[in-house]
Structure formats: structure tokens, C-alpha cells
mmCIF file of C-alpha atoms and ligand atoms in Angstrom:
data_model
loop_
_atom_site.group_PDB
_atom_site.id
_atom_site.type_symbol
_atom_site.label_atom_id
_atom_site.label_comp_id
_atom_site.label_asym_id
_atom_site.label_seq_id
_atom_site.Cartn_x
_atom_site.Cartn_y
_atom_site.Cartn_z
ATOM 1 C CA MET Q 1 -29.423 -25.550 29.785
ATOM 2 C CA ALA Q 2 -26.166 -27.232 30.704
ATOM 3 C CA ARG Q 3 -23.762 -24.661 31.092
ATOM 4 C CA PRO Q 4 -25.068 -21.014 30.187
ATOM 5 C CA LEU Q 5 -22.667 -18.399 29.219
ATOM 6 C CA ILE Q 6 -22.111 -15.833 32.129
ATOM 7 C CA ASP Q 7 -19.478 -13.329 31.945
ATOM 8 C CA GLY Q 8 -17.380 -12.100 34.949
ATOM 9 C CA PHE Q 9 -19.881 -9.175 35.805
ATOM 10 C CA GLY Q 10 -22.729 -11.992 36.099
ATOM 11 C CA ARG Q 11 -24.146 -10.953 32.557
ATOM 12 C CA ARG Q 12 -25.797 -14.049 30.865
ATOM 13 C CA ILE Q 13 -25.002 -14.136 27.177
ATOM 14 C CA THR Q 14 -28.102 -14.986 24.972
ATOM 15 C CA TYR Q 15 -27.567 -12.883 21.683
ATOM 16 C CA VAL Q 16 -24.980 -13.392 19.111
ATOM 17 C CA ARG Q 17 -24.444 -11.193 16.145
ATOM 18 C CA LEU Q 18 -22.849 -13.408 13.436
ATOM 19 C CA SER Q 19 -21.168 -11.540 10.413
ATOM 20 C CA VAL Q 20 -21.258 -13.985 7.403
ATOM 21 C CA THR Q 21 -18.952 -11.755 5.236
ATOM 22 C CA ASP Q 22 -17.117 -8.404 5.391
ATOM 23 C CA ARG Q 23 -18.016 -7.635 1.779
ATOM 24 C CA CYS Q 24 -20.645 -5.115 0.735
ATOM 25 C CA ASP Q 25 -22.109 -3.620 -2.217
ATOM 26 C CA PHE Q 26 -22.459 -0.145 -0.765
ATOM 27 C CA ARG Q 27 -19.922 2.151 0.666
ATOM 28 C CA CYS Q 28 -21.917 3.986 3.432
ATOM 29 C CA ALA Q 29 -19.524 7.069 4.223
ATOM 30 C CA TYR Q 30 -19.890 6.585 8.035
ATOM 31 C CA CYS Q 31 -19.170 2.819 7.846
ATOM 32 C CA MET Q 32 -16.246 2.179 5.430
ATOM 33 C CA PRO Q 33 -13.802 4.088 2.982
ATOM 34 C CA LEU Q 34 -14.374 4.016 -0.782
ATOM 35 C CA ASP Q 35 -11.404 1.982 -1.284
ATOM 36 C CA GLN Q 36 -12.068 -0.662 1.289
ATOM 37 C CA GLN Q 37 -10.038 -3.742 0.907
ATOM 38 C CA PHE Q 38 -11.823 -6.945 1.464
ATOM 39 C CA LEU Q 39 -10.563 -10.234 3.056
ATOM 40 C CA PRO Q 40 -9.251 -13.094 0.829
ATOM 41 C CA LYS Q 41 -11.878 -15.806 0.781
ATOM 42 C CA ARG Q 42 -9.548 -18.309 2.762
ATOM 43 C CA ASP Q 43 -9.619 -16.050 5.768
ATOM 44 C CA VAL Q 44 -13.592 -16.050 5.832
ATOM 45 C CA LEU Q 45 -15.342 -18.854 7.749
ATOM 46 C CA THR Q 46 -17.039 -21.222 5.522
ATOM 47 C CA LEU Q 47 -20.735 -21.784 5.678
ATOM 48 C CA GLU Q 48 -20.170 -25.024 7.551
ATOM 49 C CA GLU Q 49 -17.823 -23.235 9.842
ATOM 50 C CA LEU Q 50 -20.531 -20.355 10.548
ATOM 51 C CA GLU Q 51 -23.080 -23.044 11.032
ATOM 52 C CA SER Q 52 -20.777 -24.709 14.017
ATOM 53 C CA VAL Q 53 -20.293 -21.418 15.683
ATOM 54 C CA ALA Q 54 -24.146 -21.095 15.601
ATOM 55 C CA MET Q 55 -24.619 -24.299 17.064
ATOM 56 C CA ALA Q 56 -21.714 -24.010 19.584
ATOM 57 C CA PHE Q 57 -23.680 -20.846 20.854
ATOM 58 C CA ILE Q 58 -27.263 -22.344 20.899
ATOM 59 C CA ASP Q 59 -25.777 -25.247 22.875
ATOM 60 C CA ARG Q 60 -24.726 -22.991 25.621
ATOM 61 C CA GLY Q 61 -28.240 -21.263 25.884
ATOM 62 C CA VAL Q 62 -27.846 -18.462 23.205
ATOM 63 C CA THR Q 63 -31.605 -17.966 22.006
ATOM 64 C CA ARG Q 64 -31.187 -15.146 19.226
ATOM 65 C CA ILE Q 65 -28.965 -14.975 16.421
ATOM 66 C CA ARG Q 66 -28.712 -11.962 14.136
ATOM 67 C CA LEU Q 67 -27.059 -12.580 10.756
ATOM 68 C CA THR Q 68 -25.161 -9.447 9.576
ATOM 69 C CA GLY Q 69 -22.062 -8.267 7.803
ATOM 70 C CA GLY Q 70 -20.821 -6.581 5.652
ATOM 71 C CA GLU Q 71 -23.863 -7.131 3.630
ATOM 72 C CA PRO Q 72 -25.252 -10.790 4.387
ATOM 73 C CA LEU Q 73 -27.078 -10.751 1.408
ATOM 74 C CA VAL Q 74 -24.267 -10.694 -0.828
ATOM 75 C CA ARG Q 75 -22.694 -14.048 0.849
ATOM 76 C CA LYS Q 76 -23.045 -16.920 -1.536
ATOM 77 C CA GLY Q 77 -25.104 -19.643 0.237
ATOM 78 C CA ILE Q 78 -26.830 -17.369 2.773
ATOM 79 C CA LEU Q 79 -30.261 -18.987 2.224
ATOM 80 C CA ASP Q 80 -28.521 -22.354 2.951
ATOM 81 C CA LEU Q 81 -26.950 -21.179 6.153
ATOM 82 C CA ALA Q 82 -30.102 -19.461 7.509
ATOM 83 C CA THR Q 83 -31.879 -22.468 6.779
ATOM 84 C CA ARG Q 84 -29.658 -24.774 8.648
ATOM 85 C CA ILE Q 85 -29.504 -22.431 11.694
ATOM 86 C CA GLY Q 86 -33.285 -22.045 11.529
ATOM 87 C CA ARG Q 87 -33.844 -25.886 12.067
ATOM 88 C CA ARG Q 88 -32.840 -24.959 15.676
ATOM 89 C CA LEU Q 89 -35.585 -22.658 15.997
ATOM 90 C CA GLY Q 90 -37.877 -24.233 18.881
ATOM 91 C CA HIS Q 91 -35.003 -26.526 19.856
ATOM 92 C CA GLY Q 92 -32.720 -23.791 21.907
ATOM 93 C CA LEU Q 93 -33.113 -20.876 19.241
ATOM 94 C CA GLN Q 94 -35.781 -18.697 19.796
ATOM 95 C CA GLU Q 95 -35.178 -16.005 16.910
ATOM 96 C CA LEU Q 96 -33.277 -15.868 13.984
ATOM 97 C CA THR Q 97 -32.960 -12.399 12.276
ATOM 98 C CA LEU Q 98 -30.848 -10.272 9.835
ATOM 99 C CA THR Q 99 -29.755 -6.861 9.423
ATOM 100 C CA THR Q 100 -29.472 -5.813 5.814
ATOM 101 C CA ASN Q 101 -28.900 -2.754 3.416
ATOM 102 C CA GLY Q 102 -31.835 -4.104 1.631
ATOM 103 C CA SER Q 103 -30.332 -4.171 -1.982
ATOM 104 C CA GLN Q 104 -30.800 -7.905 -2.532
ATOM 105 C CA LEU Q 105 -33.989 -8.244 -0.413
ATOM 106 C CA ALA Q 106 -36.334 -8.542 -3.152
ATOM 107 C CA ARG Q 107 -34.519 -11.806 -4.445
ATOM 108 C CA PHE Q 108 -34.221 -13.344 -0.847
ATOM 109 C CA ALA Q 109 -37.356 -12.290 1.188
ATOM 110 C CA GLU Q 110 -39.507 -15.375 0.489
ATOM 111 C CA GLY Q 111 -36.451 -17.500 1.156
ATOM 112 C CA LEU Q 112 -35.571 -15.817 4.358
ATOM 113 C CA ALA Q 113 -39.086 -16.212 5.525
ATOM 114 C CA ALA Q 114 -39.091 -19.797 4.679
ATOM 115 C CA ALA Q 115 -35.968 -20.336 6.791
ATOM 116 C CA GLY Q 116 -37.881 -19.271 9.780
ATOM 117 C CA ILE Q 117 -36.841 -15.602 9.797
ATOM 118 C CA ARG Q 118 -39.621 -13.355 11.089
ATOM 119 C CA ARG Q 119 -38.304 -9.967 11.289
ATOM 120 C CA VAL Q 120 -35.433 -8.211 9.211
ATOM 121 C CA ASN Q 121 -33.763 -4.898 10.077
ATOM 122 C CA VAL Q 122 -33.192 -2.722 6.960
ATOM 123 C CA SER Q 123 -30.889 0.265 7.331
ATOM 124 C CA LEU Q 124 -32.275 2.924 5.311
ATOM 125 C CA ASP Q 125 -30.843 6.482 6.201
ATOM 126 C CA SER Q 126 -32.895 8.438 3.461
ATOM 127 C CA LEU Q 127 -36.023 8.347 1.288
ATOM 128 C CA ASP Q 128 -34.544 10.793 -1.089
ATOM 129 C CA PRO Q 129 -32.796 9.047 -3.992
ATOM 130 C CA SER Q 130 -29.818 11.583 -4.336
ATOM 131 C CA CYS Q 131 -29.416 11.829 -0.551
ATOM 132 C CA PHE Q 132 -29.405 8.122 -0.371
ATOM 133 C CA ALA Q 133 -26.757 7.695 -3.175
ATOM 134 C CA ALA Q 134 -24.367 10.350 -1.535
ATOM 135 C CA ILE Q 135 -24.551 8.444 1.847
ATOM 136 C CA THR Q 136 -24.462 4.852 0.442
ATOM 137 C CA ARG Q 137 -22.054 6.093 -2.544
ATOM 138 C CA LYS Q 138 -22.680 2.623 -4.290
ATOM 139 C CA GLY Q 139 -26.338 2.323 -3.621
ATOM 140 C CA ARG Q 140 -29.498 2.942 -5.510
ATOM 141 C CA LEU Q 141 -32.810 3.594 -3.261
ATOM 142 C CA GLU Q 142 -35.275 1.860 -5.622
ATOM 143 C CA PRO Q 143 -34.040 -1.699 -5.175
ATOM 144 C CA VAL Q 144 -34.029 -1.109 -1.453
ATOM 145 C CA LEU Q 145 -37.507 0.005 -1.560
ATOM 146 C CA GLU Q 146 -38.497 -3.029 -3.677
ATOM 147 C CA GLY Q 147 -36.857 -5.213 -1.248
ATOM 148 C CA ILE Q 148 -38.540 -3.701 1.660
ATOM 149 C CA ALA Q 149 -41.940 -4.123 -0.050
ATOM 150 C CA ALA Q 150 -40.874 -7.735 -0.902
ATOM 151 C CA ALA Q 151 -40.147 -8.212 2.738
ATOM 152 C CA LYS Q 152 -43.508 -7.125 3.636
ATOM 153 C CA SER Q 153 -45.452 -9.297 1.337
ATOM 154 C CA ALA Q 154 -43.418 -12.321 2.403
ATOM 155 C CA GLY Q 155 -44.714 -11.562 6.129
ATOM 156 C CA LEU Q 156 -41.477 -10.552 7.287
ATOM 157 C CA GLY Q 157 -41.809 -7.742 10.164
ATOM 158 C CA VAL Q 158 -39.515 -4.829 8.939
ATOM 159 C CA LYS Q 159 -37.761 -2.504 11.314
ATOM 160 C CA ILE Q 160 -35.852 0.533 9.838
ATOM 161 C CA ASN Q 161 -32.559 1.640 11.059
ATOM 162 C CA MET Q 162 -31.457 5.261 10.261
ATOM 163 C CA VAL Q 163 -28.191 6.673 11.166
ATOM 164 C CA ALA Q 164 -28.571 10.415 12.190
ATOM 165 C CA LEU Q 165 -26.117 12.477 10.145
ATOM 166 C CA LYS Q 166 -25.701 16.251 10.594
ATOM 167 C CA GLY Q 167 -26.112 18.069 7.428
ATOM 168 C CA MET Q 168 -27.122 14.897 5.438
ATOM 169 C CA ASN Q 169 -30.521 13.714 6.602
ATOM 170 C CA GLU Q 170 -31.610 15.843 9.452
ATOM 171 C CA ASP Q 171 -34.395 17.122 7.387
ATOM 172 C CA GLU Q 172 -35.584 13.584 6.715
ATOM 173 C CA ILE Q 173 -36.177 12.563 10.374
ATOM 174 C CA LEU Q 174 -39.883 13.715 10.374
ATOM 175 C CA PRO Q 175 -40.674 12.481 6.707
ATOM 176 C CA MET Q 176 -39.037 8.933 7.661
ATOM 177 C CA ALA Q 177 -41.056 8.743 10.819
ATOM 178 C CA GLN Q 178 -44.149 9.271 8.996
ATOM 179 C CA TRP Q 179 -43.285 6.993 6.112
ATOM 180 C CA CYS Q 180 -42.565 4.073 8.695
ATOM 181 C CA ALA Q 181 -46.015 4.606 10.382
ATOM 182 C CA GLU Q 182 -47.748 4.277 7.303
ATOM 183 C CA GLN Q 183 -45.968 1.374 6.290
ATOM 184 C CA GLY Q 184 -46.295 -0.120 9.633
ATOM 185 C CA PHE Q 185 -42.777 -0.338 10.271
ATOM 186 C CA ASP Q 186 -40.906 0.295 13.638
ATOM 187 C CA LEU Q 187 -37.918 2.881 13.161
ATOM 188 C CA THR Q 188 -34.780 3.097 15.199
ATOM 189 C CA PHE Q 189 -32.405 6.145 15.052
ATOM 190 C CA ILE Q 190 -28.547 5.459 15.574
ATOM 191 C CA GLU Q 191 -25.801 7.935 16.531
ATOM 192 C CA THR Q 192 -22.621 7.507 14.399
ATOM 193 C CA MET Q 193 -20.165 5.232 16.261
ATOM 194 C CA PRO Q 194 -16.407 6.038 16.253
ATOM 195 C CA LEU Q 195 -15.732 2.741 14.427
ATOM 196 C CA GLY Q 196 -12.965 2.491 12.083
ATOM 197 C CA LEU Q 197 -10.910 4.967 9.929
ATOM 198 C CA ILE Q 198 -12.990 6.855 7.260
ATOM 199 C CA GLU Q 199 -12.461 9.705 5.024
ATOM 200 C CA GLU Q 200 -14.343 12.407 6.792
ATOM 201 C CA ASP Q 201 -14.007 13.789 10.438
ATOM 202 C CA ARG Q 202 -16.978 12.006 12.418
ATOM 203 C CA THR Q 203 -17.483 15.301 14.359
ATOM 204 C CA ASP Q 204 -18.465 16.779 11.133
ATOM 205 C CA ARG Q 205 -21.617 14.276 10.941
ATOM 206 C CA TYR Q 206 -22.227 13.460 14.583
ATOM 207 C CA LEU Q 207 -26.042 14.463 15.338
ATOM 208 C CA PRO Q 208 -26.549 13.679 18.983
ATOM 209 C CA LEU Q 209 -30.224 11.879 19.306
ATOM 210 C CA THR Q 210 -31.281 14.489 21.628
ATOM 211 C CA GLU Q 211 -31.589 16.622 18.783
ATOM 212 C CA VAL Q 212 -33.311 14.100 16.751
ATOM 213 C CA ARG Q 213 -35.803 13.613 19.484
ATOM 214 C CA ARG Q 214 -36.254 17.334 19.825
ATOM 215 C CA LEU Q 215 -37.356 17.419 16.320
ATOM 216 C CA LEU Q 216 -39.710 14.408 16.677
ATOM 217 C CA GLU Q 217 -41.335 15.947 19.778
ATOM 218 C CA ALA Q 218 -42.053 19.302 17.852
ATOM 219 C CA ARG Q 219 -44.474 17.390 15.931
ATOM 220 C CA PHE Q 220 -45.185 14.294 18.030
ATOM 221 C CA THR Q 221 -46.141 13.335 21.415
ATOM 222 C CA LEU Q 222 -43.604 10.530 22.636
ATOM 223 C CA SER Q 223 -44.495 8.230 25.431
ATOM 224 C CA PRO Q 224 -41.502 6.415 26.939
ATOM 225 C CA LEU Q 225 -41.768 2.574 26.831
ATOM 226 C CA ALA Q 226 -40.161 0.228 29.435
ATOM 227 C CA GLU Q 227 -39.192 -2.351 27.028
ATOM 228 C CA ARG Q 228 -35.342 -3.384 26.870
ATOM 229 C CA THR Q 229 -33.810 -5.908 24.621
ATOM 230 C CA GLY Q 230 -30.348 -6.115 26.627
ATOM 231 C CA GLY Q 231 -29.062 -3.778 23.835
ATOM 232 C CA PRO Q 232 -28.497 -0.287 23.529
ATOM 233 C CA ALA Q 233 -31.820 0.858 22.090
ATOM 234 C CA ARG Q 234 -34.383 2.874 24.401
ATOM 235 C CA TYR Q 235 -38.002 2.597 23.138
ATOM 236 C CA VAL Q 236 -41.084 5.398 22.803
ATOM 237 C CA ARG Q 237 -44.383 5.132 21.588
ATOM 238 C CA VAL Q 238 -45.706 7.753 19.209
ATOM 239 C CA VAL Q 239 -48.966 8.663 20.708
ATOM 240 C CA GLU Q 240 -50.614 9.999 17.502
ATOM 241 C CA THR Q 241 -49.662 7.049 15.321
ATOM 242 C CA GLY Q 242 -48.983 4.124 17.525
ATOM 243 C CA GLN Q 243 -45.533 3.555 16.084
ATOM 244 C CA LYS Q 244 -42.646 2.356 18.108
ATOM 245 C CA LEU Q 245 -39.495 4.506 18.071
ATOM 246 C CA GLY Q 246 -35.976 3.400 19.024
ATOM 247 C CA PHE Q 247 -32.959 5.524 19.905
ATOM 248 C CA ILE Q 248 -29.309 3.933 20.122
ATOM 249 C CA THR Q 249 -27.332 6.503 21.744
ATOM 250 C CA PRO Q 250 -23.921 4.643 22.862
ATOM 251 C CA LEU Q 251 -22.284 8.037 22.914
ATOM 252 C CA THR Q 252 -24.816 10.182 25.019
ATOM 253 C CA HIS Q 253 -25.789 7.053 27.280
ATOM 254 C CA ASN Q 254 -23.842 4.164 28.635
ATOM 255 C CA PHE Q 255 -25.803 0.942 27.893
ATOM 256 C CA CYS Q 256 -23.181 -1.604 28.822
ATOM 257 C CA GLU Q 257 -24.528 -2.753 32.464
ATOM 258 C CA SER Q 258 -27.327 -4.819 30.694
ATOM 259 C CA CYS Q 259 -25.224 -5.966 27.769
ATOM 260 C CA ASN Q 260 -26.261 -9.647 26.953
ATOM 261 C CA ARG Q 261 -24.561 -10.128 23.487
ATOM 262 C CA VAL Q 262 -21.229 -11.050 21.829
ATOM 263 C CA ARG Q 263 -20.110 -10.553 18.037
ATOM 264 C CA VAL Q 264 -18.455 -13.128 15.825
ATOM 265 C CA THR Q 265 -16.627 -11.336 12.519
ATOM 266 C CA ALA Q 266 -16.608 -13.257 9.175
ATOM 267 C CA THR Q 267 -13.029 -14.561 9.908
ATOM 268 C CA GLY Q 268 -14.338 -16.266 13.352
ATOM 269 C CA THR Q 269 -13.061 -13.685 15.784
ATOM 270 C CA LEU Q 270 -15.236 -13.380 18.890
ATOM 271 C CA PHE Q 271 -15.396 -9.917 19.927
ATOM 272 C CA MET Q 272 -16.753 -9.591 23.595
ATOM 273 C CA CYS Q 273 -17.573 -5.763 23.033
ATOM 274 C CA LEU Q 274 -18.240 -3.534 19.976
ATOM 275 C CA GLY Q 275 -15.929 -1.083 21.524
ATOM 276 C CA GLN Q 276 -13.086 -2.721 22.956
ATOM 277 C CA GLU Q 277 -10.321 -5.095 21.757
ATOM 278 C CA ASP Q 278 -10.993 -8.201 23.857
ATOM 279 C CA ARG Q 279 -11.276 -11.222 21.573
ATOM 280 C CA VAL Q 280 -10.894 -14.839 21.055
ATOM 281 C CA GLU Q 281 -10.053 -16.551 17.983
ATOM 282 C CA LEU Q 282 -12.139 -19.143 17.052
ATOM 283 C CA ARG Q 283 -11.067 -19.973 13.260
ATOM 284 C CA ASP Q 284 -8.165 -21.996 14.027
ATOM 285 C CA LEU Q 285 -10.057 -23.819 16.635
ATOM 286 C CA LEU Q 286 -12.831 -24.764 14.060
ATOM 287 C CA ARG Q 287 -10.154 -25.956 11.577
ATOM 288 C CA SER Q 288 -8.036 -28.033 13.817
ATOM 289 C CA GLY Q 289 -9.231 -28.128 17.337
ATOM 290 C CA GLY Q 290 -12.869 -29.586 17.094
ATOM 291 C CA PRO Q 291 -16.097 -28.989 19.106
ATOM 292 C CA GLU Q 292 -14.446 -29.288 22.694
ATOM 293 C CA ALA Q 293 -11.841 -26.630 21.950
ATOM 294 C CA LEU Q 294 -14.695 -24.318 20.455
ATOM 295 C CA ASP Q 295 -16.735 -25.006 23.653
ATOM 296 C CA SER Q 296 -13.939 -24.152 26.071
ATOM 297 C CA ALA Q 297 -12.965 -21.137 23.826
ATOM 298 C CA LEU Q 298 -16.353 -19.874 24.879
ATOM 299 C CA ASP Q 299 -15.651 -20.136 28.452
ATOM 300 C CA ARG Q 300 -12.447 -18.210 27.949
ATOM 301 C CA ALA Q 301 -14.311 -15.466 26.164
ATOM 302 C CA MET Q 302 -16.617 -15.229 29.297
ATOM 303 C CA ALA Q 303 -13.879 -14.270 31.279
ATOM 304 C CA LEU Q 304 -12.801 -11.578 29.125
ATOM 305 C CA LYS Q 305 -15.773 -9.677 28.268
ATOM 306 C CA PRO Q 306 -15.106 -6.151 29.577
ATOM 307 C CA ARG Q 307 -17.496 -4.062 31.991
ATOM 308 C CA GLY Q 308 -18.297 -1.667 28.968
ATOM 309 C CA HIS Q 309 -16.942 0.578 25.936
ATOM 310 C CA ASP Q 310 -15.529 4.005 26.285
ATOM 311 C CA PHE Q 311 -16.815 5.905 23.268
ATOM 312 C CA VAL Q 312 -16.367 9.422 22.893
ATOM 313 C CA ILE Q 313 -16.471 11.775 20.041
ATOM 314 C CA GLU Q 314 -15.100 14.930 21.163
ATOM 315 C CA ARG Q 315 -12.111 16.305 19.694
ATOM 316 C CA ARG Q 316 -11.568 16.921 16.012
ATOM 317 C CA GLY Q 317 -9.318 14.751 14.446
ATOM 318 C CA SER Q 318 -9.388 12.260 17.302
ATOM 319 C CA PRO Q 319 -8.818 8.595 16.259
ATOM 320 C CA PRO Q 320 -11.583 6.159 16.214
ATOM 321 C CA ALA Q 321 -12.451 4.202 19.573
ATOM 322 C CA VAL Q 322 -11.470 1.086 17.694
ATOM 323 C CA ALA Q 323 -9.805 0.817 14.399
ATOM 324 C CA ARG Q 324 -11.983 -2.039 12.819
ATOM 325 C CA THR Q 325 -15.338 -0.511 11.201
ATOM 326 C CA MET Q 326 -18.712 -1.631 12.054
ATOM 327 C CA SER Q 327 -18.887 -3.830 8.947
ATOM 328 C CA MET Q 328 -15.821 -5.817 10.262
ATOM 329 C CA THR Q 329 -17.166 -6.411 13.767
ATOM 330 C CA GLY Q 330 -20.660 -7.188 12.355
ATOM 331 C CA GLY Q 331 -22.990 -4.512 13.427
HETATM 332 N N1 SAM J 1 -25.011 -4.121 5.682
HETATM 333 C C1 SAM J 1 -25.873 -4.102 6.550
HETATM 334 C C2 SAM J 1 -26.797 -2.970 6.938
HETATM 335 O O1 SAM J 1 -26.193 -1.993 6.457
HETATM 336 O O2 SAM J 1 -27.863 -3.018 7.362
HETATM 337 C C3 SAM J 1 -25.559 -4.822 7.924
HETATM 338 C C4 SAM J 1 -24.021 -4.401 8.477
HETATM 339 S S1 SAM J 1 -24.267 -2.666 8.770
HETATM 340 C C5 SAM J 1 -22.501 -2.622 9.491
HETATM 341 C C6 SAM J 1 -25.071 -2.697 10.347
HETATM 342 C C7 SAM J 1 -25.638 -1.373 10.948
HETATM 343 O O3 SAM J 1 -24.527 -0.817 11.474
HETATM 344 C C8 SAM J 1 -26.247 -0.383 9.839
HETATM 345 O O4 SAM J 1 -27.486 -0.155 10.403
HETATM 346 C C9 SAM J 1 -25.445 0.505 9.932
HETATM 347 O O5 SAM J 1 -26.173 1.752 9.490
HETATM 348 C C10 SAM J 1 -24.628 0.713 10.962
HETATM 349 N N2 SAM J 1 -23.304 1.377 11.291
HETATM 350 C C11 SAM J 1 -22.284 1.092 10.533
HETATM 351 N N3 SAM J 1 -21.110 1.845 10.795
HETATM 352 C C12 SAM J 1 -21.553 2.687 11.728
HETATM 353 C C13 SAM J 1 -21.112 3.627 12.685
HETATM 354 N N4 SAM J 1 -19.923 4.112 12.353
HETATM 355 N N5 SAM J 1 -21.892 4.370 13.447
HETATM 356 C C14 SAM J 1 -23.300 3.983 13.729
HETATM 357 N N6 SAM J 1 -23.645 3.038 13.075
HETATM 358 C C15 SAM J 1 -23.036 2.348 12.100
HETATM 359 FE FE1 SF4 J 2 -22.471 -1.882 3.743
HETATM 360 FE FE2 SF4 J 2 -24.192 -1.879 5.974
HETATM 361 FE FE3 SF4 J 2 -21.476 -0.775 5.905
HETATM 362 FE FE4 SF4 J 2 -23.582 0.384 4.603
HETATM 363 S S1 SF4 J 2 -23.736 0.103 6.793
HETATM 364 S S2 SF4 J 2 -21.399 0.113 3.935
HETATM 365 S S3 SF4 J 2 -24.521 -1.309 3.951
HETATM 366 S S4 SF4 J 2 -22.036 -2.751 5.871
#
């Protein structure tokens, strides 16, 4: 590797989350407001620009790329992009993955597998059609379940992400764990993070994962795993089913010291941390600066990566930690 990306705290950056669109066909209550305004097309990176960003990172030693959004599968040309980035698998890139709400997965599963994607993360907060509709507001459960089944038949590994929401899906923690175990899916629970202004107060929905763990431990034996991915998740094995469960607890635990990742928004802003404002704008460089300008922007970015975030959800009515939503930054 010519010049790996190493930040000011000695952390090597090997993982990029690349948001391919800010648009989404759902309006999950914890993620974006119902009247979310989406960006004009000219502000969003073209497929060629997204590909150039991916290549620039791979050339600097990034081995894992996750395509995300907004909803990545509503971006026109997404399969083309995945296929082009997928050609670098085995040539610097070790893994290409995707995070999706699953609504379009039935159409795309085969194509994603053909592009070299081996695993997808599907966000699924409820297996109850009315609760699912209440959380996603524009979503329907059935096509998502069809999409998940299609991913499984296409040979894709499926990991389910479930945001734990007080008073919404608390009673679905055990059924979801059971269903995922039956289906052979790993499952990760996520705490809501204070990102972006939404309609309701986040303290009303905040369910600490210590509580989720307590619910699970009443039924199952959880055995901690040493596995780390450089991200916020901590894993356990369910002794009774063999299933792997993850817990993403940015609020109750700090996970920043081993952070290996950065995020690029659909407009080409490179954010060094999900919970801080440090950024480098790549779009103008892509449009007028050329490959060297892009490459030196990555060096500038390394110097800016902060030590960590300072999320807290403690006071009612307190403003979000950062104003942009997860769908903006690329979750
Ligand atoms: N639309 C795709 C999806 O839902 O999987 C990809 C983008 S979405 C922003 C990525 C992940 O972020 C989802 O699992 C979603 O549940 C999670 N997410 C969004 N806003 C969040 C928040 N405020 N706190 C915690 N997780 C959040
Ligand atoms: Fe869309 Fe994903 Fe945000 Fe839900 S979490 S509104 S599916 S971007």
C-alpha cells in the first residue's frame, strides 16, 4: 500500500460508507421528518463521481465499502455503480456491502450478488405490519419480507438491524431474535442517536440497550464474543440458538478509540465522524480539481478526524448532537 490513510490519533482508515442518495421511500420516525426536503439532482454526485470517490479510497488502502443512503436502492443506476466498484474486489477491495430498507430488494437481490456483494444489512424494526407502518410511515412490511427472502435465495448473507424504540417495538425484541435465529440471520440492535431534527422528542423513544439485553437474558443465555469490526458494535452468541447478536450503543458506551471509518454524503462531503462537524468537501474537487486534488483532500481529511463524538440524550427538548440526519450522513 503506497500511502495508507492514517489519522492524527494513529487510526488507520480502511472502511468507507458511501451514501449514493439522500432520497428515501420511507420516512422512519427516528430518521427524518415527514416533509423532508430532498436535494436537487445537480447537488448530488453522479454515478461516475461516486465511482471516482470509491476508487480514490481503494487506492489509499480502504478495503471495505458500504453503499448506503437515504435508500441506496432508489438511486437510478445503483447496480451499475455496484458492478463497477465490485470489479475492484480482490484488487484492493475486500468487501462491498449495502445497507437497505429492503423495499426494493426483491428486484435487486440477484444483481447485487452478481456485482460481488456477499452480505446486505436490512433495517427491520418490526415484524408486525401495523407497527412497521407506524415506524416507517411510508413503508409496507410485505415487500420488505419478500426482499429479504429474495436476498436469501440469491445467496446473500442477511443481517437485520433493529432500532430499539421505547413504547414502539420493545415487545418485539424476543420475537425478532427468534425469527432471525430461524431464518439464519444475524441481528444487531441499535440505540437511537441524536441526529437531525425530527417531529418528536427523542427522549420519549430512547430505549437503552442495557434494557434490550435484560429482556433477551430473561429468555436466552448470551455469551460475549471478542469480535470487533472497528465499529461501534459489540457481539454476543446466543447459546441456545447459536445466533450472533450485535449491540450498537453509541450513547451508553464510547466506541471511538478503535474507529476505522469515514463517511461520504451523496453530495460528496467527507465527514470524519458521524457525530461531529469536521468535513472536507470533495464535490468541487471532483468536478474541477482532478485525481491529485482528490487524493490530497484525503490527506487533509486525516488531519481533521476528531478523537470521538459527544452524543448524549439527557435533557428533554435538547437539540440534536448534529443537525444533519443519519440519512444525510450515510448511516
Ligand atoms: N435506508 C437504508 C436503511 O434504512 O437501512 C440505509 C440508510 S439508514 C440512514 C441506515 C441505518 O441508520 C438504518 O439501520 C436506520 O435504522 C439507522 N438510523 C437512522 N437514523 C437513526 C438514528 N437517529 N439513530 C439510530 N439509527 C438510525
Ligand atoms: Fe429511509 Fe433508512 Fe432513514 Fe428509514 S432509516 S427513513 S429507510 S434512510
